[in-house]
Amino acid sequence: MQNSLNQEGITEIGQLYELEDTLGVGVVGFCMPESRAMSLMDEHGRCVIGLDNSKNYSQSEQKTMLAHELGHCRTGAFYNQYTPLSLREKCEKKADEWAILHCVPFDTLIFACKSGIRTRYELAEYFGVSENFMKKAIDYYLQRGK
């Protein structure tokens, strides 16, 4: 799956909101004590993303959540409560992959490392994503032998 946006990828959370708006994906905020974010697709193929607004998430956390949920919408990787766990994991990985390729493109990651940014924390800050998401991105590229 190739990054279809640009070489730098999505650098700001605002770019994600612009993309979801362009794609016709609705984003709503509401209290979700069981989940920080979720995405749904209706019978007409329209997506909506729900983000928990009961807590004050950092910009990097918001960007990470929105990118992941947009990944579900862009790849069609949805499941329900009856879906087997193995298929759920595939859907989650597919959404993560989309988010990684668009928020932490490999060439930009290499550029950042060559520029002296070394720690996972510094990389997460550079890309504007959560540290946990940065770990996923690094693991993703390492597993693919990049």
PDB file of C-alpha atoms in Angstrom:
ATOM      1  CA  MET A   1       0.000   0.000   0.000  1.00  0.00           C
ATOM      2  CA  GLN A   2       1.646   3.204  -1.120  1.00  0.00           C
ATOM      3  CA  ASN A   3       1.260   6.661   0.351  1.00  0.00           C
ATOM      4  CA  SER A   4      -1.157   8.311  -2.069  1.00  0.00           C
ATOM      5  CA  LEU A   5      -0.843  11.850  -0.726  1.00  0.00           C
ATOM      6  CA  ASN A   6       2.695  13.166  -0.977  1.00  0.00           C
ATOM      7  CA  GLN A   7       6.241  12.296   0.015  1.00  0.00           C
ATOM      8  CA  GLU A   8       6.070  14.115   3.345  1.00  0.00           C
ATOM      9  CA  GLY A   9       2.761  12.545   4.334  1.00  0.00           C
ATOM     10  CA  ILE A  10       0.303  14.076   6.740  1.00  0.00           C
ATOM     11  CA  THR A  11       2.188  16.405   9.044  1.00  0.00           C
ATOM     12  CA  GLU A  12      -0.647  18.253  10.796  1.00  0.00           C
ATOM     13  CA  ILE A  13      -3.936  17.104  12.302  1.00  0.00           C
ATOM     14  CA  GLY A  14      -5.644  19.764  10.194  1.00  0.00           C
ATOM     15  CA  GLN A  15      -4.606  17.872   7.066  1.00  0.00           C
ATOM     16  CA  LEU A  16      -6.496  14.825   8.344  1.00  0.00           C
ATOM     17  CA  TYR A  17      -9.600  16.933   8.914  1.00  0.00           C
ATOM     18  CA  GLU A  18      -9.252  18.375   5.391  1.00  0.00           C
ATOM     19  CA  LEU A  19      -8.874  14.858   3.972  1.00  0.00           C
ATOM     20  CA  GLU A  20     -11.893  13.497   5.826  1.00  0.00           C
ATOM     21  CA  ASP A  21     -13.897  16.491   4.652  1.00  0.00           C
ATOM     22  CA  THR A  22     -12.798  15.962   1.027  1.00  0.00           C
ATOM     23  CA  LEU A  23     -13.693  12.277   1.260  1.00  0.00           C
ATOM     24  CA  GLY A  24     -17.071  13.007   2.843  1.00  0.00           C
ATOM     25  CA  VAL A  25     -16.231  11.260   6.109  1.00  0.00           C
ATOM     26  CA  GLY A  26     -18.094  12.740   9.042  1.00  0.00           C
ATOM     27  CA  VAL A  27     -16.320  13.249  12.361  1.00  0.00           C
ATOM     28  CA  VAL A  28     -18.338  13.638  15.549  1.00  0.00           C
ATOM     29  CA  GLY A  29     -17.242  14.015  19.136  1.00  0.00           C
ATOM     30  CA  PHE A  30     -19.074  12.461  22.040  1.00  0.00           C
ATOM     31  CA  CYS A  31     -18.406  10.726  25.344  1.00  0.00           C
ATOM     32  CA  MET A  32     -17.212   7.156  24.779  1.00  0.00           C
ATOM     33  CA  PRO A  33     -16.055   5.670  28.099  1.00  0.00           C
ATOM     34  CA  GLU A  34     -15.306   2.258  26.525  1.00  0.00           C
ATOM     35  CA  SER A  35     -13.365   3.468  23.488  1.00  0.00           C
ATOM     36  CA  ARG A  36     -11.312   6.506  22.520  1.00  0.00           C
ATOM     37  CA  ALA A  37     -12.410   6.402  18.890  1.00  0.00           C
ATOM     38  CA  MET A  38     -14.418   4.332  16.420  1.00  0.00           C
ATOM     39  CA  SER A  39     -15.476   4.373  12.797  1.00  0.00           C
ATOM     40  CA  LEU A  40     -18.571   3.056  11.077  1.00  0.00           C
ATOM     41  CA  MET A  41     -19.648   2.570   7.489  1.00  0.00           C
ATOM     42  CA  ASP A  42     -23.322   2.693   6.581  1.00  0.00           C
ATOM     43  CA  GLU A  43     -25.110   0.593   3.967  1.00  0.00           C
ATOM     44  CA  HIS A  44     -24.331   3.247   1.320  1.00  0.00           C
ATOM     45  CA  GLY A  45     -20.583   3.123   1.959  1.00  0.00           C
ATOM     46  CA  ARG A  46     -20.465   6.433   3.847  1.00  0.00           C
ATOM     47  CA  CYS A  47     -18.159   6.574   6.838  1.00  0.00           C
ATOM     48  CA  VAL A  48     -18.404   8.414  10.102  1.00  0.00           C
ATOM     49  CA  ILE A  49     -15.722   8.647  12.776  1.00  0.00           C
ATOM     50  CA  GLY A  50     -16.522   9.103  16.446  1.00  0.00           C
ATOM     51  CA  LEU A  51     -13.908  10.603  18.746  1.00  0.00           C
ATOM     52  CA  ASP A  52     -14.153  10.630  22.531  1.00  0.00           C
ATOM     53  CA  ASN A  53     -14.451  14.232  23.640  1.00  0.00           C
ATOM     54  CA  SER A  54     -14.769  13.491  27.347  1.00  0.00           C
ATOM     55  CA  LYS A  55     -11.002  13.812  27.877  1.00  0.00           C
ATOM     56  CA  ASN A  56      -8.440  16.350  26.769  1.00  0.00           C
ATOM     57  CA  TYR A  57      -6.241  14.362  24.418  1.00  0.00           C
ATOM     58  CA  SER A  58      -3.016  15.885  23.149  1.00  0.00           C
ATOM     59  CA  GLN A  59      -2.749  16.937  19.500  1.00  0.00           C
ATOM     60  CA  SER A  60      -0.547  13.904  18.812  1.00  0.00           C
ATOM     61  CA  GLU A  61      -3.083  11.545  20.401  1.00  0.00           C
ATOM     62  CA  GLN A  62      -5.924  13.132  18.430  1.00  0.00           C
ATOM     63  CA  LYS A  63      -3.942  12.899  15.198  1.00  0.00           C
ATOM     64  CA  THR A  64      -3.107   9.260  15.867  1.00  0.00           C
ATOM     65  CA  MET A  65      -6.716   8.340  16.671  1.00  0.00           C
ATOM     66  CA  LEU A  66      -8.110  10.181  13.657  1.00  0.00           C
ATOM     67  CA  ALA A  67      -5.509   8.712  11.267  1.00  0.00           C
ATOM     68  CA  HIS A  68      -6.208   5.177  12.481  1.00  0.00           C
ATOM     69  CA  GLU A  69      -9.985   5.579  12.129  1.00  0.00           C
ATOM     70  CA  LEU A  70      -9.581   7.188   8.720  1.00  0.00           C
ATOM     71  CA  GLY A  71      -7.484   4.121   7.864  1.00  0.00           C
ATOM     72  CA  HIS A  72     -10.519   1.949   8.586  1.00  0.00           C
ATOM     73  CA  CYS A  73     -12.615   4.136   6.281  1.00  0.00           C
ATOM     74  CA  ARG A  74     -10.073   4.263   3.442  1.00  0.00           C
ATOM     75  CA  THR A  75      -9.380   0.515   3.473  1.00  0.00           C
ATOM     76  CA  GLY A  76     -12.879  -0.740   4.306  1.00  0.00           C
ATOM     77  CA  ALA A  77     -11.413  -2.669   7.255  1.00  0.00           C
ATOM     78  CA  PHE A  78     -14.491  -2.914   9.478  1.00  0.00           C
ATOM     79  CA  TYR A  79     -15.793  -5.570  11.829  1.00  0.00           C
ATOM     80  CA  ASN A  80     -18.554  -6.076  14.357  1.00  0.00           C
ATOM     81  CA  GLN A  81     -18.991  -7.790  17.719  1.00  0.00           C
ATOM     82  CA  TYR A  82     -19.462 -11.181  16.047  1.00  0.00           C
ATOM     83  CA  THR A  83     -16.320 -11.029  13.912  1.00  0.00           C
ATOM     84  CA  PRO A  84     -13.661 -13.585  14.881  1.00  0.00           C
ATOM     85  CA  LEU A  85     -10.655 -12.167  16.716  1.00  0.00           C
ATOM     86  CA  SER A  86      -8.244 -13.109  13.927  1.00  0.00           C
ATOM     87  CA  LEU A  87     -10.215 -11.021  11.419  1.00  0.00           C
ATOM     88  CA  ARG A  88     -10.485  -8.125  13.880  1.00  0.00           C
ATOM     89  CA  GLU A  89      -6.697  -8.109  14.213  1.00  0.00           C
ATOM     90  CA  LYS A  90      -6.337  -7.991  10.417  1.00  0.00           C
ATOM     91  CA  CYS A  91      -8.706  -5.027  10.228  1.00  0.00           C
ATOM     92  CA  GLU A  92      -6.808  -3.186  12.965  1.00  0.00           C
ATOM     93  CA  LYS A  93      -3.461  -3.857  11.253  1.00  0.00           C
ATOM     94  CA  LYS A  94      -4.854  -2.628   7.941  1.00  0.00           C
ATOM     95  CA  ALA A  95      -6.048   0.628   9.547  1.00  0.00           C
ATOM     96  CA  ASP A  96      -2.685   1.042  11.299  1.00  0.00           C
ATOM     97  CA  GLU A  97      -0.838   0.413   8.027  1.00  0.00           C
ATOM     98  CA  TRP A  98      -2.798   3.148   6.256  1.00  0.00           C
ATOM     99  CA  ALA A  99      -2.159   5.561   9.116  1.00  0.00           C
ATOM    100  CA  ILE A 100       1.550   4.709   9.250  1.00  0.00           C
ATOM    101  CA  LEU A 101       2.086   5.106   5.503  1.00  0.00           C
ATOM    102  CA  HIS A 102       0.354   8.474   5.533  1.00  0.00           C
ATOM    103  CA  CYS A 103       1.613   9.929   8.831  1.00  0.00           C
ATOM    104  CA  VAL A 104       5.095   8.379   9.035  1.00  0.00           C
ATOM    105  CA  PRO A 105       6.263   7.762   5.454  1.00  0.00           C
ATOM    106  CA  PHE A 106       9.396   5.632   5.281  1.00  0.00           C
ATOM    107  CA  ASP A 107      11.506   8.130   3.307  1.00  0.00           C
ATOM    108  CA  THR A 108      10.670  10.902   5.751  1.00  0.00           C
ATOM    109  CA  LEU A 109      11.470   8.609   8.686  1.00  0.00           C
ATOM    110  CA  ILE A 110      14.885   7.873   7.180  1.00  0.00           C
ATOM    111  CA  PHE A 111      15.449  11.591   6.578  1.00  0.00           C
ATOM    112  CA  ALA A 112      14.565  12.359  10.211  1.00  0.00           C
ATOM    113  CA  CYS A 113      16.968   9.692  11.491  1.00  0.00           C
ATOM    114  CA  LYS A 114      19.775  10.906   9.221  1.00  0.00           C
ATOM    115  CA  SER A 115      19.124  14.422  10.526  1.00  0.00           C
ATOM    116  CA  GLY A 116      19.967  13.272  14.047  1.00  0.00           C
ATOM    117  CA  ILE A 117      16.549  12.452  15.455  1.00  0.00           C
ATOM    118  CA  ARG A 118      17.107   9.136  17.190  1.00  0.00           C
ATOM    119  CA  THR A 119      14.770   8.356  20.066  1.00  0.00           C
ATOM    120  CA  ARG A 120      11.220   7.142  19.646  1.00  0.00           C
ATOM    121  CA  TYR A 121      10.031  10.124  21.677  1.00  0.00           C
ATOM    122  CA  GLU A 122      11.846  12.607  19.412  1.00  0.00           C
ATOM    123  CA  LEU A 123      10.532  10.861  16.302  1.00  0.00           C
ATOM    124  CA  ALA A 124       6.983  10.908  17.647  1.00  0.00           C
ATOM    125  CA  GLU A 125       7.320  14.616  18.329  1.00  0.00           C
ATOM    126  CA  TYR A 126       8.775  15.226  14.850  1.00  0.00           C
ATOM    127  CA  PHE A 127       5.877  13.413  13.152  1.00  0.00           C
ATOM    128  CA  GLY A 128       3.235  14.737  15.558  1.00  0.00           C
ATOM    129  CA  VAL A 129       2.031  11.267  16.574  1.00  0.00           C
ATOM    130  CA  SER A 130       1.869   9.423  19.886  1.00  0.00           C
ATOM    131  CA  GLU A 131       4.922   7.559  21.082  1.00  0.00           C
ATOM    132  CA  ASN A 132       2.990   4.278  20.992  1.00  0.00           C
ATOM    133  CA  PHE A 133       2.048   4.914  17.359  1.00  0.00           C
ATOM    134  CA  MET A 134       5.682   5.714  16.557  1.00  0.00           C
ATOM    135  CA  LYS A 135       6.655   2.316  17.982  1.00  0.00           C
ATOM    136  CA  LYS A 136       4.066   0.676  15.713  1.00  0.00           C
ATOM    137  CA  ALA A 137       5.467   2.561  12.722  1.00  0.00           C
ATOM    138  CA  ILE A 138       9.055   1.523  13.471  1.00  0.00           C
ATOM    139  CA  ASP A 139       7.984  -2.091  14.035  1.00  0.00           C
ATOM    140  CA  TYR A 140       5.968  -2.008  10.793  1.00  0.00           C
ATOM    141  CA  TYR A 141       8.985  -0.926   8.726  1.00  0.00           C
ATOM    142  CA  LEU A 142      11.363  -3.316  10.526  1.00  0.00           C
ATOM    143  CA  GLN A 143       9.034  -6.257   9.842  1.00  0.00           C
ATOM    144  CA  ARG A 144       9.097  -5.398   6.152  1.00  0.00           C
ATOM    145  CA  GLY A 145      12.872  -5.309   6.083  1.00  0.00           C
ATOM    146  CA  LYS A 146      13.150  -1.616   5.395  1.00  0.00           C
TER     147      LYS A 146
END
